[in-house]
XYZ file of C-alpha atoms in Angstrom:
558
model
C 83.348 4.227 21.996
C 81.002 2.058 22.598
C 78.337 2.827 20.383
C 80.312 2.872 17.360
C 81.200 -1.033 19.014
C 77.608 -1.551 20.107
C 76.330 -1.475 15.504
C 78.444 -3.192 15.177
C 77.781 -6.545 16.997
C 74.155 -5.223 16.228
C 74.407 -5.081 12.244
C 77.578 -8.936 12.488
C 74.463 -10.222 14.238
C 71.173 -8.640 11.258
C 73.302 -10.443 9.434
C 74.519 -14.165 11.141
C 70.531 -13.619 11.198
C 70.034 -13.276 7.401
C 72.071 -16.293 6.271
C 70.343 -18.687 8.239
C 67.319 -17.913 7.725
C 67.044 -19.159 4.549
C 67.652 -22.487 6.792
C 64.673 -22.545 8.910
C 62.672 -21.297 6.105
C 62.709 -23.964 2.759
C 60.152 -22.654 -0.268
C 57.330 -24.087 -1.672
C 58.556 -26.883 -4.998
C 59.084 -24.516 -7.858
C 58.711 -25.781 -11.123
C 60.620 -25.774 -14.752
C 58.845 -23.295 -15.976
C 58.651 -19.418 -13.392
C 54.939 -19.261 -15.017
C 53.753 -21.981 -14.044
C 53.617 -20.796 -10.933
C 50.099 -19.839 -9.917
C 49.290 -18.064 -6.795
C 46.286 -20.023 -3.885
C 43.177 -18.000 -5.601
C 41.652 -15.693 -3.002
C 37.676 -16.396 -4.063
C 35.856 -19.449 -2.828
C 36.837 -21.478 -6.023
C 40.065 -22.967 -4.532
C 40.951 -25.149 -7.832
C 39.485 -24.608 -12.181
C 36.667 -26.720 -12.519
C 37.271 -29.424 -15.440
C 35.981 -27.955 -18.262
C 32.967 -30.607 -19.488
C 33.299 -29.030 -23.232
C 36.954 -30.873 -23.088
C 37.246 -35.426 -22.049
C 40.646 -34.440 -20.399
C 40.098 -35.650 -16.597
C 42.058 -33.539 -13.839
C 44.976 -35.455 -11.530
C 45.904 -33.492 -8.154
C 49.906 -33.902 -7.215
C 49.322 -32.322 -3.623
C 52.270 -32.333 -1.277
C 51.051 -32.358 2.116
C 53.884 -30.903 4.849
C 51.917 -27.413 4.381
C 49.673 -28.235 1.367
C 47.426 -30.556 2.866
C 48.478 -30.144 6.079
C 47.707 -26.393 7.995
C 51.306 -26.779 10.409
C 53.922 -25.798 8.559
C 55.799 -28.072 11.243
C 56.122 -32.185 11.248
C 57.490 -32.525 14.570
C 54.159 -32.823 16.076
C 53.873 -36.472 13.897
C 57.481 -37.904 14.293
C 56.932 -37.275 18.032
C 53.807 -38.987 18.399
C 55.752 -41.656 17.257
C 58.670 -41.706 19.639
C 56.504 -41.235 22.379
C 54.787 -44.575 21.305
C 56.591 -46.578 19.509
C 59.185 -46.852 23.043
C 57.310 -48.122 24.756
C 56.939 -47.098 28.509
C 59.997 -45.568 29.309
C 61.894 -46.353 26.432
C 59.206 -43.977 24.671
C 59.804 -41.265 26.284
C 63.639 -41.328 26.133
C 63.523 -41.707 22.916
C 60.982 -38.102 23.177
C 63.521 -36.646 24.747
C 66.274 -36.941 23.041
C 64.213 -35.554 20.349
C 62.891 -32.909 22.102
C 66.390 -31.582 23.261
C 67.409 -32.325 18.686
C 64.351 -29.408 18.582
C 66.821 -26.419 18.641
C 68.864 -27.686 15.451
C 66.010 -29.047 13.967
C 65.097 -26.012 13.385
C 69.078 -24.886 12.014
C 69.059 -28.191 9.432
C 65.590 -26.779 7.459
C 62.346 -29.345 5.937
C 64.233 -31.753 4.648
C 67.058 -32.596 6.181
C 64.752 -31.781 9.873
C 62.833 -35.178 8.307
C 65.036 -37.389 7.983
C 67.260 -36.478 11.405
C 63.219 -36.974 13.046
C 62.573 -39.992 11.376
C 66.582 -42.367 13.090
C 64.737 -40.306 16.472
C 61.813 -42.187 15.903
C 62.227 -44.898 14.134
C 65.875 -46.064 14.684
C 65.134 -49.275 16.098
C 61.164 -49.675 16.224
C 60.433 -53.743 15.940
C 58.649 -53.471 11.498
C 56.835 -56.788 12.219
C 53.155 -54.370 14.085
C 53.864 -51.409 13.837
C 50.528 -49.966 13.341
C 50.860 -46.345 14.577
C 50.842 -45.318 10.756
C 47.005 -46.425 11.434
C 46.066 -46.990 14.326
C 47.586 -42.953 16.259
C 49.067 -41.463 13.803
C 45.837 -40.942 12.305
C 43.305 -38.748 15.200
C 46.089 -35.524 15.190
C 47.559 -35.600 11.115
C 43.694 -35.309 10.305
C 42.751 -32.735 13.094
C 45.809 -31.147 10.416
C 43.574 -31.525 7.109
C 42.478 -28.046 5.582
C 38.874 -28.660 4.035
C 39.786 -26.443 1.864
C 42.724 -28.150 0.007
C 40.856 -31.088 0.800
C 37.193 -30.449 -1.571
C 40.046 -28.817 -4.207
C 42.255 -31.258 -4.617
C 41.394 -34.812 -2.962
C 37.881 -34.705 -3.502
C 36.142 -35.396 -7.410
C 39.270 -35.766 -8.397
C 42.335 -38.094 -8.821
C 44.372 -37.174 -5.791
C 48.524 -37.860 -5.948
C 49.609 -37.014 -2.816
C 53.243 -36.116 -2.175
C 55.256 -36.777 1.188
C 58.569 -36.505 1.749
C 57.580 -38.240 5.841
C 58.206 -41.778 5.555
C 55.237 -43.657 3.606
C 54.910 -45.980 6.710
C 53.558 -42.202 8.608
C 51.039 -41.050 6.465
C 49.910 -43.211 3.780
C 47.088 -45.019 6.567
C 44.804 -42.215 6.953
C 45.492 -40.932 3.149
C 44.353 -43.826 1.665
C 41.147 -44.945 4.114
C 40.056 -41.717 5.744
C 40.051 -39.209 3.143
C 40.113 -41.409 0.478
C 42.967 -40.054 -1.050
C 43.417 -42.809 -3.833
C 47.764 -42.748 -4.458
C 50.585 -42.223 -1.929
C 54.108 -41.104 -2.584
C 56.291 -41.111 -0.434
C 59.488 -43.199 1.188
C 59.985 -46.216 3.141
C 62.032 -46.700 6.673
C 65.188 -48.757 5.483
C 64.313 -51.985 7.634
C 67.263 -55.206 8.457
C 66.965 -57.795 10.592
C 62.668 -57.004 11.489
C 64.063 -54.087 12.093
C 64.075 -50.347 10.922
C 67.905 -48.083 10.811
C 65.973 -44.987 11.030
C 66.669 -43.959 6.856
C 64.439 -43.286 4.256
C 65.270 -43.784 0.839
C 65.899 -41.114 -0.744
C 63.764 -39.298 -3.531
C 65.481 -40.838 -6.873
C 64.331 -43.406 -5.490
C 61.033 -44.128 -4.612
C 61.215 -42.275 -8.679
C 62.605 -46.127 -9.153
C 60.381 -47.703 -6.780
C 57.028 -46.163 -8.717
C 55.736 -46.016 -12.107
C 54.756 -42.190 -12.082
C 52.896 -42.224 -15.769
C 51.133 -45.354 -13.591
C 50.349 -43.015 -10.537
C 49.271 -40.276 -11.687
C 46.858 -41.441 -14.676
C 45.542 -44.742 -12.742
C 46.655 -47.035 -15.221
C 45.693 -45.533 -17.895
C 49.133 -44.001 -19.827
C 47.970 -41.263 -21.178
C 48.926 -37.929 -21.774
C 49.550 -36.225 -18.869
C 49.876 -32.771 -19.439
C 48.206 -30.840 -22.429
C 45.542 -28.394 -23.298
C 43.663 -31.221 -25.049
C 41.939 -34.336 -24.387
C 43.633 -36.526 -22.440
C 44.566 -36.290 -18.402
C 45.810 -32.929 -16.624
C 47.763 -32.752 -14.183
C 47.443 -30.028 -11.971
C 49.913 -29.348 -8.188
C 49.075 -28.222 -5.130
C 52.687 -26.887 -3.673
C 54.150 -27.066 -0.030
C 57.357 -27.326 2.420
C 60.238 -28.696 1.172
C 62.424 -29.495 -1.912
C 61.130 -33.665 -1.732
C 59.763 -35.282 -5.221
C 59.843 -31.177 -6.998
C 60.846 -33.178 -10.219
C 57.242 -34.719 -9.919
C 55.841 -31.099 -9.971
C 58.283 -29.788 -12.900
C 58.082 -32.549 -14.914
C 54.208 -33.438 -14.498
C 52.118 -30.356 -13.355
C 51.357 -28.500 -15.288
C 50.433 -25.203 -13.464
C 51.346 -25.388 -8.616
C 49.514 -23.706 -6.524
C 51.474 -22.038 -3.664
C 49.136 -21.081 -1.361
C 49.779 -17.237 -0.820
C 49.531 -16.172 4.182
C 46.540 -14.407 3.825
C 44.815 -17.387 2.520
C 46.592 -19.709 4.749
C 45.082 -17.760 6.990
C 41.339 -17.952 5.684
C 41.742 -22.736 6.068
C 39.577 -24.324 8.417
C 40.238 -27.873 9.810
C 38.093 -30.542 7.871
C 35.821 -31.842 8.824
C 34.635 -34.934 10.785
C 31.247 -36.230 8.373
C 33.991 -35.221 6.355
C 36.324 -38.284 6.143
C 35.999 -41.160 3.643
C 35.037 -42.942 6.947
C 34.535 -42.503 10.459
C 37.326 -42.142 12.664
C 36.273 -43.957 15.579
C 39.357 -46.185 16.977
C 42.522 -44.669 17.811
C 45.430 -45.437 20.123
C 48.359 -44.469 22.397
C 48.624 -42.380 25.725
C 49.737 -39.113 24.203
C 45.923 -37.229 24.451
C 47.785 -32.945 23.283
C 49.309 -32.487 20.388
C 53.108 -32.821 20.753
C 54.574 -29.589 20.460
C 57.833 -29.385 21.479
C 56.438 -25.915 23.799
C 53.728 -29.115 25.279
C 55.853 -31.996 24.864
C 58.075 -29.971 27.119
C 55.438 -28.850 28.679
C 55.276 -32.569 29.879
C 58.581 -32.541 30.509
C 58.122 -30.618 33.505
C 54.888 -32.076 35.082
C 56.165 -35.418 35.172
C 57.948 -34.806 38.047
C 54.969 -33.045 39.664
C 52.507 -35.776 38.090
C 54.061 -39.882 39.178
C 54.125 -38.496 42.429
C 50.635 -37.279 42.600
C 48.466 -40.127 41.003
C 50.880 -42.234 44.200
C 48.944 -39.313 46.463
C 46.398 -39.195 44.706
C 45.648 -43.265 45.277
C 46.371 -43.036 47.973
C 43.315 -40.954 48.366
C 40.871 -43.648 46.628
C 41.782 -46.201 48.552
C 42.564 -45.017 52.076
C 40.198 -42.805 52.143
C 35.706 -43.047 52.070
C 33.771 -41.343 49.832
C 31.991 -38.787 51.619
C 35.950 -38.114 52.451
C 37.782 -38.591 48.498
C 35.569 -37.264 46.570
C 35.883 -33.568 47.741
C 40.115 -34.414 48.931
C 40.917 -35.181 44.827
C 38.625 -32.568 43.628
C 41.329 -30.476 45.846
C 44.250 -32.244 44.036
C 42.421 -31.720 40.359
C 40.313 -34.161 40.089
C 36.622 -32.735 39.003
C 34.014 -35.305 39.211
C 29.555 -33.586 38.617
C 26.709 -35.601 38.224
C 23.623 -35.128 37.090
C 21.011 -35.915 37.806
C 18.038 -35.975 34.729
C 15.987 -39.094 36.280
C 12.748 -38.682 36.847
C 13.344 -39.694 40.689
C 15.374 -38.000 43.613
C 19.157 -39.052 42.977
C 18.528 -41.279 46.787
C 15.330 -43.668 44.835
C 17.826 -44.326 41.565
C 20.915 -44.467 43.381
C 18.633 -47.404 45.635
C 18.084 -49.973 41.684
C 20.896 -52.907 41.981
C 21.980 -53.214 38.635
C 23.557 -49.849 37.546
C 24.999 -49.861 33.435
C 27.183 -47.801 32.100
C 29.094 -46.435 28.466
C 33.181 -47.690 28.887
C 35.206 -44.962 29.540
C 37.802 -45.996 32.063
C 38.828 -48.384 34.265
C 37.340 -45.888 37.250
C 34.339 -46.610 35.603
C 32.672 -48.333 37.906
C 35.041 -46.329 40.739
C 32.600 -43.192 39.802
C 29.158 -45.099 39.846
C 29.649 -46.073 43.021
C 31.143 -42.268 44.696
C 27.868 -40.910 42.762
C 25.509 -43.250 44.180
C 27.189 -43.728 47.041
C 27.715 -46.766 47.252
C 30.394 -48.694 48.924
C 28.605 -51.811 48.072
C 28.488 -52.130 44.317
C 31.035 -54.642 42.595
C 31.971 -54.841 38.377
C 31.661 -57.149 36.490
C 36.083 -57.314 34.762
C 36.969 -58.726 32.134
C 41.412 -59.570 31.671
C 42.168 -56.252 33.112
C 45.803 -55.751 35.013
C 45.796 -57.638 38.199
C 47.265 -53.994 39.787
C 44.166 -53.052 39.000
C 42.130 -55.393 40.813
C 44.321 -55.116 43.424
C 44.164 -50.959 43.898
C 40.050 -51.048 43.133
C 38.275 -49.889 46.039
C 35.349 -51.782 45.474
C 34.488 -56.036 44.671
C 35.588 -56.988 40.773
C 35.120 -60.817 40.023
C 36.818 -61.684 36.407
C 34.097 -62.950 33.844
C 35.185 -66.802 32.215
C 32.618 -65.602 28.494
C 30.678 -68.525 29.232
C 28.118 -67.254 28.725
C 25.829 -69.880 31.565
C 28.513 -69.357 34.658
C 28.942 -65.345 33.422
C 24.986 -64.980 34.262
C 24.902 -67.085 37.178
C 28.341 -64.967 38.975
C 26.201 -61.990 38.483
C 23.266 -63.917 39.588
C 24.933 -63.837 42.850
C 25.729 -60.321 43.270
C 23.070 -58.061 42.646
C 20.373 -57.537 46.105
C 17.932 -59.978 44.029
C 15.461 -62.915 45.881
C 17.214 -66.058 46.949
C 20.671 -64.221 45.304
C 22.071 -60.994 48.092
C 25.184 -59.151 47.315
C 24.383 -55.386 46.376
C 25.309 -54.353 43.402
C 26.215 -54.192 40.118
C 28.364 -52.189 36.960
C 28.708 -53.590 33.889
C 29.622 -51.928 30.482
C 28.051 -53.742 28.158
C 30.586 -51.761 25.393
C 33.569 -54.615 26.338
C 35.900 -52.302 25.643
C 36.406 -48.615 26.139
C 36.272 -45.579 22.604
C 37.640 -42.910 23.082
C 35.335 -40.868 20.163
C 32.370 -39.766 21.005
C 30.709 -43.116 20.065
C 29.191 -46.048 21.624
C 29.735 -49.774 20.509
C 27.029 -52.630 20.046
C 25.053 -52.761 23.993
C 25.979 -56.633 24.889
C 22.951 -58.182 25.603
C 24.095 -61.008 28.648
C 22.724 -58.029 31.308
C 19.061 -58.409 29.604
C 19.030 -61.803 31.721
C 19.766 -61.145 35.030
C 15.849 -60.327 35.959
C 16.790 -56.491 37.427
C 15.828 -52.856 36.170
C 18.694 -51.714 34.922
C 19.832 -47.702 36.070
C 21.236 -46.433 32.816
C 24.282 -44.303 34.051
C 26.091 -42.675 31.140
C 29.568 -41.670 31.268
C 31.977 -38.755 30.038
C 35.009 -38.346 30.862
C 38.584 -36.223 29.406
C 42.018 -36.126 29.966
C 44.271 -33.481 28.809
C 47.762 -34.687 29.214
C 47.594 -38.722 29.173
C 44.873 -41.684 28.278
C 44.516 -44.223 30.266
C 43.097 -47.041 28.004
C 45.584 -49.687 25.034
C 44.669 -51.379 23.006
C 48.547 -52.425 22.100
C 49.891 -51.702 25.240
C 50.851 -52.297 28.664
C 47.755 -52.269 30.710
C 49.653 -52.648 34.158
C 50.457 -48.425 33.894
C 46.701 -47.508 32.827
C 45.907 -46.596 36.235
C 49.336 -44.580 36.052
C 48.506 -42.837 33.541
C 44.740 -42.225 34.080
C 45.730 -39.832 37.527
C 48.891 -38.819 35.997
C 46.616 -36.911 34.271
C 46.892 -32.496 35.669
C 42.843 -32.214 35.680
C 40.639 -35.207 34.619
C 37.697 -34.790 34.548
C 34.528 -36.847 35.131
C 30.726 -36.801 34.876
C 28.128 -39.079 35.445
C 24.468 -38.785 34.446
C 21.617 -41.363 35.812
C 19.570 -41.474 33.822
C 15.466 -42.861 34.309
C 15.433 -46.288 35.252
C 14.534 -49.143 32.573
C 11.881 -51.997 33.831
C 12.546 -56.029 32.906
C 9.506 -57.497 32.532
C 9.601 -60.494 33.802
C 11.731 -62.464 36.828
C 13.234 -65.032 34.540
C 15.147 -61.580 32.631
C 13.877 -60.801 28.417
C 14.617 -58.046 26.563
C 17.005 -58.751 24.546
C 18.323 -57.720 21.661
C 15.876 -54.875 21.337
C 15.951 -53.597 25.989
C 20.234 -52.977 25.259
C 19.468 -51.236 22.390
C 17.311 -48.851 24.103
C 19.385 -48.591 26.740
C 22.889 -47.308 24.316
C 19.570 -45.402 22.995
C 19.709 -43.880 26.383
C 22.743 -43.194 27.194
C 23.721 -42.053 23.125
C 20.917 -39.199 23.530
C 21.703 -37.750 27.012
C 25.693 -37.724 25.330
C 24.690 -36.706 21.817
C 26.814 -40.116 20.598
C 26.562 -41.826 17.543
C 25.405 -45.363 18.501
C 27.339 -48.484 16.395
C 27.025 -52.679 15.926
C 30.807 -52.489 16.172
C 32.534 -54.467 18.795
C 35.368 -55.786 20.821
C 35.859 -57.762 18.234
C 36.004 -54.877 15.580
C 38.230 -52.485 18.141
C 40.983 -54.864 18.727
C 41.072 -56.160 14.581
C 42.087 -52.212 14.206
C 44.137 -51.326 16.611
C 45.866 -54.376 16.833
C 45.055 -56.807 14.468
C 43.861 -59.031 16.045
C 40.055 -60.427 16.933
C 41.119 -58.825 21.120
C 40.813 -62.648 22.687
C 42.374 -63.746 25.658
C 45.326 -65.611 25.970
C 44.983 -67.809 28.910
C 48.350 -67.527 30.005
C 48.956 -63.587 30.480
C 45.658 -63.226 32.389
C 47.937 -63.226 35.205
C 49.485 -61.503 33.704
C 49.855 -57.496 32.870
C 50.785 -56.867 29.091
C 47.634 -58.918 27.380
C 44.901 -56.789 24.588
C 41.942 -57.164 25.777
C 40.471 -54.593 28.382
C 36.318 -54.487 29.268
C 33.658 -54.797 32.043
C 31.020 -56.712 30.733
C 30.813 -58.994 27.237
C 28.988 -61.683 26.402
């Protein structure tokens, strides 16, 4: 009797699973005619090359989810918006709500789940100043782009990308970094300057756009045919959104098989239309459901750990705090590539390094064993200045005044005060690029000790261009295992007592640090970063310098 009951229960359970499977796995859009479906080719040629014997022009219509992007899930992108758009604790609450809804989202199906995630992520977010699509999401999205689909659909062809995700999320990365010609995606409705979380329907989007013009690039030509004109082929993906476009305009629709998808590889950064140098946001990991759950489980432990690490920084000397912090998960390593011994390299008084986070001067001080070092800061929060275990002083952006202040902190004849740590980039850069070095440090008349810094975080970024800088130390120290590598390079002599060298010397120091780290040198400045991430030039608002929420950071900018 028990066996019969168990067998019946299992049969009933399997029936439920089979009935729910179509809700969990949405098939790709199907064109009107079944003959138009083409399985993804198995050879290296992904799409047929244009026929050179005719004047036909090939346009590809590519679905973003499950087509251009390798991952079939859009959850990480909405989770990133939820965590970053709310700001501070509000973002964490919004992200927690989205995470709790994840089991239900798996049952809703792809298209319905996107609309629910858009509601949670966008509802109540201010429309003016929403820049996550251009400042935070591109890095996460670009890491998921298929090199095979990019070569087939985007490169050497006119490409129209179709997405069920909001246009505010996908259009900046598609146009700026991949060079896509047109984007078809719904917009999020707004009222009173705030997003409502409701997206346009497919029909509203198609009525708003002239698809003949979008696909033809403004040319009113035949959109589907075997002879002269424009031949449109499609690359299918997940969901049924905008399936009418594939049915009406595409001569053939390519659908990737599982075996073909397994061979896909991420697009190399060198293939981007422009390099990804600047990005913002606190989240340093791909926020999948499992990774986000791990983050929320870590926060109750990470916050007290950050406070403990701060206390160790403040209360103990470097000889004790460095090994103790290593036991608490903060890894650091010193490399001396200088021809001089470490003690001789540390004897210099002007340390010039690239800028990775607000604790750069602390690691330089710990690596050299120098407690008399000072950090020339520019508009960091008051809390960071109070917590700093070494001396800091603010720059005024007046060249003569700043030069006199820095010289007063150097152990030079007629001066005094110890050594100085400066970061001529003027702001942080997370990617392996170096910004232009300000030549102000070359006018101090002291030999330069270049220091190459490399940092790695696994959960949170300790810098922000548009968020609350008051929380920078907390986010940095909440990482489970933050790591720093401090590399002392060969000193650079500055000729003449009155200084000299100027931009040539600054470029030489930049070149040495770039070679040591394997980074790429650029001529970009702090102003370029803030224009890209916040829409302003990063100028200091004197009324807000004493506060903690201002769009400014840096250790030296001449």
